[in-house]
Coordinates of C-alpha atoms and ligand atoms in Angstrom, one line a residue:
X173 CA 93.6 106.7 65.6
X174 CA 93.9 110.4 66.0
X175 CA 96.4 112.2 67.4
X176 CA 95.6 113.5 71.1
X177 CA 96.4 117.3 71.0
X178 CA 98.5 117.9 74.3
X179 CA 97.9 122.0 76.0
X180 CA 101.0 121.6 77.7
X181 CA 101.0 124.5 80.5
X182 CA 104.6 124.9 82.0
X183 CA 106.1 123.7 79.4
X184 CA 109.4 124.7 79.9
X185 CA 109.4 123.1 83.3
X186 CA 110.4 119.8 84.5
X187 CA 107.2 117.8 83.7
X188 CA 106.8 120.2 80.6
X189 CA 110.1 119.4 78.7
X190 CA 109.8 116.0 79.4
X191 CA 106.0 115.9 78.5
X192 CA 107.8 117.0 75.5
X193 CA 110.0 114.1 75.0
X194 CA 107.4 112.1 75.4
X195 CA 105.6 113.8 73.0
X196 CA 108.6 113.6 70.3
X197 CA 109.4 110.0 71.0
X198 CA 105.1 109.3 69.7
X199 CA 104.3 112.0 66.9
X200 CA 102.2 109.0 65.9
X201 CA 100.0 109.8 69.2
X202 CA 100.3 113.0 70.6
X203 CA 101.0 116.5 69.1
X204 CA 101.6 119.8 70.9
X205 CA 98.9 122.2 70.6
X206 CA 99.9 124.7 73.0
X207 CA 102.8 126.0 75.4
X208 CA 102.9 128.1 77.6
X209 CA 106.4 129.3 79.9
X210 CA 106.3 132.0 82.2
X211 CA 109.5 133.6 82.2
X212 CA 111.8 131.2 79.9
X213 CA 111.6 132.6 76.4
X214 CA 114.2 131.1 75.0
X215 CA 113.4 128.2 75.3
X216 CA 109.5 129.1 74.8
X217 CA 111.1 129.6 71.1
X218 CA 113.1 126.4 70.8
X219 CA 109.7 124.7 71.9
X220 CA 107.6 126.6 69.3
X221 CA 110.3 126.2 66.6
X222 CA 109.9 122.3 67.1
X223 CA 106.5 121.2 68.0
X224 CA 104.9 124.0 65.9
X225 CA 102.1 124.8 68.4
X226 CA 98.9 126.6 67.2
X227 CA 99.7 129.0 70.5
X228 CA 102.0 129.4 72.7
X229 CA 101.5 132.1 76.1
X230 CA 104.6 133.8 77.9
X231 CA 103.2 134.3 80.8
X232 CA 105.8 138.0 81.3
X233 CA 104.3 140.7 79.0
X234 CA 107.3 141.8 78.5
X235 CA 109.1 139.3 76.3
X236 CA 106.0 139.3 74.2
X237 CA 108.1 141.0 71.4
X238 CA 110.5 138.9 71.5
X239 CA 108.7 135.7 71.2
X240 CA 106.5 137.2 68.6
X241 CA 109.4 137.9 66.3
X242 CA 111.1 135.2 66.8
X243 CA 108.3 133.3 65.4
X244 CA 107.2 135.7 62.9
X245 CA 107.4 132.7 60.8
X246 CA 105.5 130.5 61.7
X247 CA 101.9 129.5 62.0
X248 CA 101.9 129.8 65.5
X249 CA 100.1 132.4 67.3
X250 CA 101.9 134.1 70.5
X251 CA 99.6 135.6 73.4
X252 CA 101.1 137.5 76.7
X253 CA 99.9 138.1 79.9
X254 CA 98.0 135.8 83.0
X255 CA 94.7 137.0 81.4
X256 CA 96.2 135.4 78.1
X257 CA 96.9 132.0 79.8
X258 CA 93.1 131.7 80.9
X259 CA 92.0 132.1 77.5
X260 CA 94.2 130.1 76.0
X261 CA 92.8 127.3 78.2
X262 CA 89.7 128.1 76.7
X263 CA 90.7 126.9 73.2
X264 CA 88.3 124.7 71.5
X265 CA 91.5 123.3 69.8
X266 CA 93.1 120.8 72.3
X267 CA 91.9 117.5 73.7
X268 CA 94.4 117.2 77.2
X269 CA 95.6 119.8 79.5
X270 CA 99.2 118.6 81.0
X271 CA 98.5 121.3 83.7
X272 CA 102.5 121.7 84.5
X273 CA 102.5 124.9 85.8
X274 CA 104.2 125.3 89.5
X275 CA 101.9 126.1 92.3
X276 CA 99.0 128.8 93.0
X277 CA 99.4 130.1 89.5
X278 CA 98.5 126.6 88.1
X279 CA 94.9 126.9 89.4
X280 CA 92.8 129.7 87.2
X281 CA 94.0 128.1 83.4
X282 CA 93.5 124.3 85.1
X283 CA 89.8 125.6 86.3
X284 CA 89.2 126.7 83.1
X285 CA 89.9 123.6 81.1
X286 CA 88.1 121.5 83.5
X287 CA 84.9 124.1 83.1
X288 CA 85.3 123.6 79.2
X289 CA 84.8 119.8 79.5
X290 CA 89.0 118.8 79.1
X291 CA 90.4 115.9 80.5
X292 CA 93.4 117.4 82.5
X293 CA 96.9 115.2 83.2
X294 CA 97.3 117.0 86.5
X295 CA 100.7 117.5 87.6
X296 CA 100.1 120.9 89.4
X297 CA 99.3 119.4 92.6
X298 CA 99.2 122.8 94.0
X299 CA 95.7 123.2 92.2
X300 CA 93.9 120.4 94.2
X301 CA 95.6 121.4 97.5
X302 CA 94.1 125.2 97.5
X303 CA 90.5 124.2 96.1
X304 CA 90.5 120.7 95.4
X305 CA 86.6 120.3 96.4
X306 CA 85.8 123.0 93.5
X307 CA 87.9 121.7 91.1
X308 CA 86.9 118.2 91.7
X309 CA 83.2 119.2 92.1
X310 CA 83.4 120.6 88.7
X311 CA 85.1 118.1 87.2
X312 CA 82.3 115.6 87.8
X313 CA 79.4 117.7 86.5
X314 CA 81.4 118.1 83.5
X315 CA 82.5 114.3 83.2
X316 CA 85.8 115.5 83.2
X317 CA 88.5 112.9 84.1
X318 CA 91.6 114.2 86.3
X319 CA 94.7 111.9 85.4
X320 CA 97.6 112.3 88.0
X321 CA 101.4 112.9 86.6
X322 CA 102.5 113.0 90.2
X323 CA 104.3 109.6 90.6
X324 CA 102.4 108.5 93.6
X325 CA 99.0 109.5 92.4
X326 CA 99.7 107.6 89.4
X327 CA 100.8 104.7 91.0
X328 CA 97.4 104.4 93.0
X329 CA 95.5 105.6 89.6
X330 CA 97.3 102.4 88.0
X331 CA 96.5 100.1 91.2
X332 CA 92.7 100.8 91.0
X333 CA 92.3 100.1 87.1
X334 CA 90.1 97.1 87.1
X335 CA 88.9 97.4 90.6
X336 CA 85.5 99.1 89.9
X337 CA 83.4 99.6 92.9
X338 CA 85.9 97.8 95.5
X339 CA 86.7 99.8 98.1
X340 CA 89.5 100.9 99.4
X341 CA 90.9 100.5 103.1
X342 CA 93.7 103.0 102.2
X343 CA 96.6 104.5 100.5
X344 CA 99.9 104.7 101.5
X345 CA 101.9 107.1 99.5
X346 CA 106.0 106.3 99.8
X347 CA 108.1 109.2 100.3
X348 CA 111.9 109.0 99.4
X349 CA 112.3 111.0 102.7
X350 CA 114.6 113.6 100.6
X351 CA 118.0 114.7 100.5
X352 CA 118.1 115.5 104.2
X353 CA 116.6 111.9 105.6
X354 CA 117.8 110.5 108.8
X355 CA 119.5 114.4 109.7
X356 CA 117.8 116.2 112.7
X357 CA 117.3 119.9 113.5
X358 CA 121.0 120.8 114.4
X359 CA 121.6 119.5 111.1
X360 CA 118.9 121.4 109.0
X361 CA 119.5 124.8 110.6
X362 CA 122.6 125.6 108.4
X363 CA 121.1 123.6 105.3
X364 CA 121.5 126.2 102.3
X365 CA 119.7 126.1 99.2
X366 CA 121.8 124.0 96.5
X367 CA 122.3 121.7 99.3
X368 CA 118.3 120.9 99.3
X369 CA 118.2 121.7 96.0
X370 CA 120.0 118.3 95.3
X371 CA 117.5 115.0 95.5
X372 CA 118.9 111.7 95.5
X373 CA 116.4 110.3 93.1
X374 CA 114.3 112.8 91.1
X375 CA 115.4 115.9 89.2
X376 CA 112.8 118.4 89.5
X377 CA 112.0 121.9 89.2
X378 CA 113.0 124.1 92.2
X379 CA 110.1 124.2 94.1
X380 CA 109.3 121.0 94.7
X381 CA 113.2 120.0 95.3
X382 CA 112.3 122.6 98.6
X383 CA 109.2 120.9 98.8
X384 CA 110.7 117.0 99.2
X385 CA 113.5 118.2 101.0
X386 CA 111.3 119.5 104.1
X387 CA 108.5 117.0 103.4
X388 CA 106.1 119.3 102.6
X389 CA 105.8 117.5 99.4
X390 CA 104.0 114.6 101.0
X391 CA 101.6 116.7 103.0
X392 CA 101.1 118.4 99.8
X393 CA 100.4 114.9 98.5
X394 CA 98.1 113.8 101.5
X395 CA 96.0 116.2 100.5
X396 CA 96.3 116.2 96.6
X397 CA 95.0 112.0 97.2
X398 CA 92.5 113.2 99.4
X399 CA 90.4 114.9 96.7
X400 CA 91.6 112.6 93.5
X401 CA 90.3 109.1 95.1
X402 CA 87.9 110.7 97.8
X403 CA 89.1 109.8 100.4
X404 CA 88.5 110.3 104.1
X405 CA 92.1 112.0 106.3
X406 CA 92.7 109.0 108.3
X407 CA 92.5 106.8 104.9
X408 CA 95.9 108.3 103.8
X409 CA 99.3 107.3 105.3
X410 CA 102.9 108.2 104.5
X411 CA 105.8 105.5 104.9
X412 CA 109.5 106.5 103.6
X413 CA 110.6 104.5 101.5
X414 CA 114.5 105.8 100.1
X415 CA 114.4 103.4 97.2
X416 CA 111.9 105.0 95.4
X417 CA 111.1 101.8 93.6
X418 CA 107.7 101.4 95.0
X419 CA 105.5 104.7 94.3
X420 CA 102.8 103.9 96.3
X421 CA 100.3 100.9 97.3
X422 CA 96.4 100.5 97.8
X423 CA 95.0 98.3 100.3
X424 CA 91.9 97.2 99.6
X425 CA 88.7 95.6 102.4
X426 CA 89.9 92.5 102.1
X427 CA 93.6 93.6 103.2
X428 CA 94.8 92.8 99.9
X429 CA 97.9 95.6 98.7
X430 CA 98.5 96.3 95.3
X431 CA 101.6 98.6 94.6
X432 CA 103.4 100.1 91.4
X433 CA 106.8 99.8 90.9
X434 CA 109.6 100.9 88.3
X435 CA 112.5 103.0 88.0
X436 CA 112.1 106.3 89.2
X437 CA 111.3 108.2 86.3
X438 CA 109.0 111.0 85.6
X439 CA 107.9 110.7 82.1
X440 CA 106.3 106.9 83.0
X441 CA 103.4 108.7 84.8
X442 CA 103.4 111.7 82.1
X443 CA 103.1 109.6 79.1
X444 CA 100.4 106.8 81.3
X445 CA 98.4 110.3 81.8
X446 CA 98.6 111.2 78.3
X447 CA 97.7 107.9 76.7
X448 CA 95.0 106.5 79.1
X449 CA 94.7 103.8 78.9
X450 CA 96.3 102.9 76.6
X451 CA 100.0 102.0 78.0
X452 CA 103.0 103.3 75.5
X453 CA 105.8 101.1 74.5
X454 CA 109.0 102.7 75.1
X455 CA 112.7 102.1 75.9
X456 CA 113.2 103.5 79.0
X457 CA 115.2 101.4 81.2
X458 CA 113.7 98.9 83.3
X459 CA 114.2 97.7 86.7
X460 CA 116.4 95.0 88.2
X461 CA 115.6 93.7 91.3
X462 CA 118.8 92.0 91.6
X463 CA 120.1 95.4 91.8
X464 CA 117.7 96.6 94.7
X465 CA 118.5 93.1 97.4
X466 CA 116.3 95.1 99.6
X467 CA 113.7 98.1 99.4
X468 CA 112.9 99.2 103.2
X469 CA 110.3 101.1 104.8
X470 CA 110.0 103.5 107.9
X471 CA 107.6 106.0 109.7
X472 CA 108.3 109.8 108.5
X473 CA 110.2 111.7 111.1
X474 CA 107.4 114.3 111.8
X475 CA 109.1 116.3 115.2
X476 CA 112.0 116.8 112.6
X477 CA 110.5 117.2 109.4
X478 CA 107.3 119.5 110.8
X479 CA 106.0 120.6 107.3
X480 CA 104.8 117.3 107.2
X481 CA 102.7 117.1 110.2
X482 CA 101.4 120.9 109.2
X483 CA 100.0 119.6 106.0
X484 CA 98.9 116.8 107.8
X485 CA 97.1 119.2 110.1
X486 CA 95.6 120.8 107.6
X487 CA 94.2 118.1 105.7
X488 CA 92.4 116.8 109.1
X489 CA 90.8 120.3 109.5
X490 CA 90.0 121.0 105.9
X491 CA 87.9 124.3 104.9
X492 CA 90.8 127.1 103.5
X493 CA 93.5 125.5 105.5
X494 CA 95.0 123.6 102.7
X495 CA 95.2 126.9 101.0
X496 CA 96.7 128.7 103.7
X497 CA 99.5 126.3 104.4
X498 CA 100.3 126.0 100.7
X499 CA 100.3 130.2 100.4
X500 CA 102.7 130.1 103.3
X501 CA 104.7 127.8 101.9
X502 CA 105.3 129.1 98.3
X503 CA 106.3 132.4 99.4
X504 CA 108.6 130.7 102.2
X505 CA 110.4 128.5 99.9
X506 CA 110.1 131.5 97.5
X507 CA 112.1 133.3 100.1
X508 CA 114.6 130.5 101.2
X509 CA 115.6 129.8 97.2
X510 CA 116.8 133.5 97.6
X511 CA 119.0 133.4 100.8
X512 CA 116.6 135.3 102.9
X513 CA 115.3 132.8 105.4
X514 CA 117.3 129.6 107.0
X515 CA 115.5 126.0 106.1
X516 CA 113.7 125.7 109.1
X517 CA 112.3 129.0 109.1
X518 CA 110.3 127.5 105.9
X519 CA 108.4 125.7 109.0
X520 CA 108.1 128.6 111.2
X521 CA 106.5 130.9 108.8
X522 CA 103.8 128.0 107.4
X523 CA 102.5 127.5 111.0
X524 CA 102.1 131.0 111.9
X525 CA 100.4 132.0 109.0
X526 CA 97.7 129.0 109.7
X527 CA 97.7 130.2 113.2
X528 CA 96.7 133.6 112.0
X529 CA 94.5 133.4 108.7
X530 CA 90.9 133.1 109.6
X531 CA 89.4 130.1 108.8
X532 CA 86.7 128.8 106.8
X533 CA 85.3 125.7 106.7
X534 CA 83.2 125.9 103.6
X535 CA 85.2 128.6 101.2
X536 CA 83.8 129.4 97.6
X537 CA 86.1 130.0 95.1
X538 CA 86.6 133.9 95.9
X539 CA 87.1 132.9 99.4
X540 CA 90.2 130.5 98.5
X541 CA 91.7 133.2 96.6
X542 CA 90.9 136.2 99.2
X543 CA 93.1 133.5 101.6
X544 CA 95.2 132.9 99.4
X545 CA 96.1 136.3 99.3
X546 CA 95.4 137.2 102.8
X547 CA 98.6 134.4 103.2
X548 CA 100.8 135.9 101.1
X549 CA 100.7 138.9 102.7
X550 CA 101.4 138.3 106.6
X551 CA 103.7 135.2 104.9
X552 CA 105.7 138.3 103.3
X553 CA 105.3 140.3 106.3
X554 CA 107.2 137.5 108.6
X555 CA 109.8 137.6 106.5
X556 CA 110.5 141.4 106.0
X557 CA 110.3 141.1 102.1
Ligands
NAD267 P1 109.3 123.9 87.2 O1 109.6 125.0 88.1 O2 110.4 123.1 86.6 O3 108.4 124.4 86.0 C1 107.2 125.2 86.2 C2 106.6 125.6 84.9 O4 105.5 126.5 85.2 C3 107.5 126.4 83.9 O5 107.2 126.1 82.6 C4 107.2 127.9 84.2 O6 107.4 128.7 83.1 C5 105.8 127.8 84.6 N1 105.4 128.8 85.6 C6 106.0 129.1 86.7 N2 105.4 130.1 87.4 C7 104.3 130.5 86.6 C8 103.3 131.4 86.8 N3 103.3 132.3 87.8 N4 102.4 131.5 85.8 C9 102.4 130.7 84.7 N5 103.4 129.7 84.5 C10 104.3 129.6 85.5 O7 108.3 122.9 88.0 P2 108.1 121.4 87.8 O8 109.1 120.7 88.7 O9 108.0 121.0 86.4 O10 106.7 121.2 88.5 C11 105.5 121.5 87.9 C12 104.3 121.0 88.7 O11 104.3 119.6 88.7 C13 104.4 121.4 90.2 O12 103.1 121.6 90.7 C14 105.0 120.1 90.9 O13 104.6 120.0 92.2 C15 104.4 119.0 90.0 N6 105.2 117.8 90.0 C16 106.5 117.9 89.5 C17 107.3 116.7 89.5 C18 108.7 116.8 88.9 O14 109.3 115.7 88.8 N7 109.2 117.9 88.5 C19 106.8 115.5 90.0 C20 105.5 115.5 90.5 C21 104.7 116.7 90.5
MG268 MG1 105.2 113.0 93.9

């Protein structure tokens, strides 16, 4: 068999270092053809030093010198710049795009990929939430398949292999319910940032720590399942579920659920993405439900935990709003991992930036970004930045 070459976007990230391990743990099946960090030379370097990459892109211009140097060496060829990312998704030279980048940014190189016919493991949910008919538009007249990383998405991916053309009733995607589950407002007002920075079960990247703490994750999510299984709003639910054991279920017409279970670990959808279908043997550690008596379930808290019932505004009305709310969001939590606004105001500033963007229901690809933008911009201005 030949070895899948992995583009591995982000990969100095979360999902990217351990889309890494993964890759290391089964040289036999995957090798890294390019990375691409956006700030973290350093360990851009290590990476490069490693894997030996035919490229790797640092996304700031100006550690391009550094990163050059540094692997003056080597065969691998260093580009710079957001231009150079695009490109580099261009490559004839890879077979998978891990598209690992966080957020808005992840959306040009992932487009890209899918236009040159790629199959993408898609953990930049962020990409499908801003334009998710385009990208998945595309991806069908190219025949591209979109494999979810993102646990959930993975777990329904995995519940629907072997179901062919059965339909399905609906999802419901578990939520942990964060760090801050059960606390009301009184609470979350004084929250500060390494506080919701700290999950119970996953260690992630920054963002989307915010992101699960305020339960914007799962809206983002709603909306991210929406577009991968084509699905109609009221066809998705959320259920908490602090375990974490179950990663989501499918029910079917007949009533019949099938979930996915396991520890929760990351690099179990990464490396299912990246070897589809083949499933990997590995020795990560396996679960005991001796050690979990009981796994319980309950309805999200949406007058506490609003984020949740914004995105789930958003996915009901459709057109730009996805992208709006998701603009809104990334500069809020942007602003909130600096000090500059409380927790809650993470809320306020989403919801009055989908109150004032105008809205399209249809939105090309210029349009999305021209929203995007336009988001940004009175996002920033609410918060004085
Ligand atoms: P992270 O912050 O740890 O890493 C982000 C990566 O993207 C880094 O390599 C960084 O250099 C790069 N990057 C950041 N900004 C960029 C920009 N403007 N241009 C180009 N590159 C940029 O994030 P993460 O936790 O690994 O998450 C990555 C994506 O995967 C997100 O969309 C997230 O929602 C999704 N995801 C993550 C997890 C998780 O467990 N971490 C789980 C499910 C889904
Ligand atoms: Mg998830």
């Amino acid at each position: 068999m030949t070895k899948k070459r992995i583009a591995l976007f982000g990969s100095t990230g979360s999902i990217g270092t351990q889309a890494l391990e993964v890759i290391r743990a089964n040289s036999d099946l995957f090798e890294a053809e390019i990375l691409t960090a956006q700030t973290n030379d350093e360990l851009l370097i290590q990476q490069a030093l490693e894997f030996r990459p035919n490229a790797v892109v640092i996304g700031d211009e100006g550690k391009y010198q550094k990163v050059k140097s540094a692997l003056a060496a080597t065969d691998t060829k260093v580009f710079a710049g957001e231009q150079a990312l695009v490109e580099a998704a261009d490559f004839d030279t890879y077979d998978i795009m891990l598209a690992a980048i966080v957020g808005f940014a992840g959306l040009k190189p992932t487009l890209k990929a899918v236009d040159k016919g790629k199959t993408i493991a898609l953990a930049n949910k962020e990409t499908l939430v801003v334009a998710g008919d385009i990208v998945m538009q595309r991806a069908i007249e190219k025949h591209v398949p979109i494999l979810p990383v993102d646990s959930e998405h993975s777990a329904i991916f995995q519940c629907l292999v072997g179901e062919g053309r059965n339909r399905i009733e609906k999802i419901v995607l578990t939520a942990s319910g964060g760090p801050f589950l059960g606390k009301k407002p009184n609470f979350l007002v004084n929250v500060k940032r390494d506080h919701a920075l700290q999950h119970p079960n996953w260690s992630m990247g920054a963002k989307i720590s915010i992101d699960s703490a305020t339960l914007m994750n799962k809206g983002l999510e709603m909306i991210e399942a929406k577009w991968l299984f084509n699905l109609k709003p009221e066809q998705v639910q959320v259920v908490v579920h602090p375990q974490s054991i179950i990663h989501s279920m499918v029910q079917f017409e007949d009533g019949s659920m099938k979930a996915q279970m396991g520890l929760p670990d990351m690099k179990l959808p990464i490396q299912y993405a990246m070897g589809f279908p083949q499933r990997i043997k590995n020795d990560f550690p396996r679960l005991d439900f001796k050690k979990y008596p009981s796994l319980s379930f309950e309805e999200p808290d949406l007058k506490t935990f609003r984020n949740l019932a914004l995105a789930t505004e958003a996915l009901y009305k459709g057109g730009n709003m996805p992208c709006i709310l998701n603009a809104a969001n990334e500069i809020a939590v942007w602003a909130f991992l600096r000090n500059r606004i409380g927790f809650l105001d993470i809320t306020a500033v989403v919801e009055k930036t989908m109150q004032q963007v105008s809205f399209i229901a249809q939105p090309s690809l210029e349009e999305y970004f021209d929203s995007d933008g336009e988001a940004r911009t009175f996002a920033a201005s609410l918060i004085q930045m």
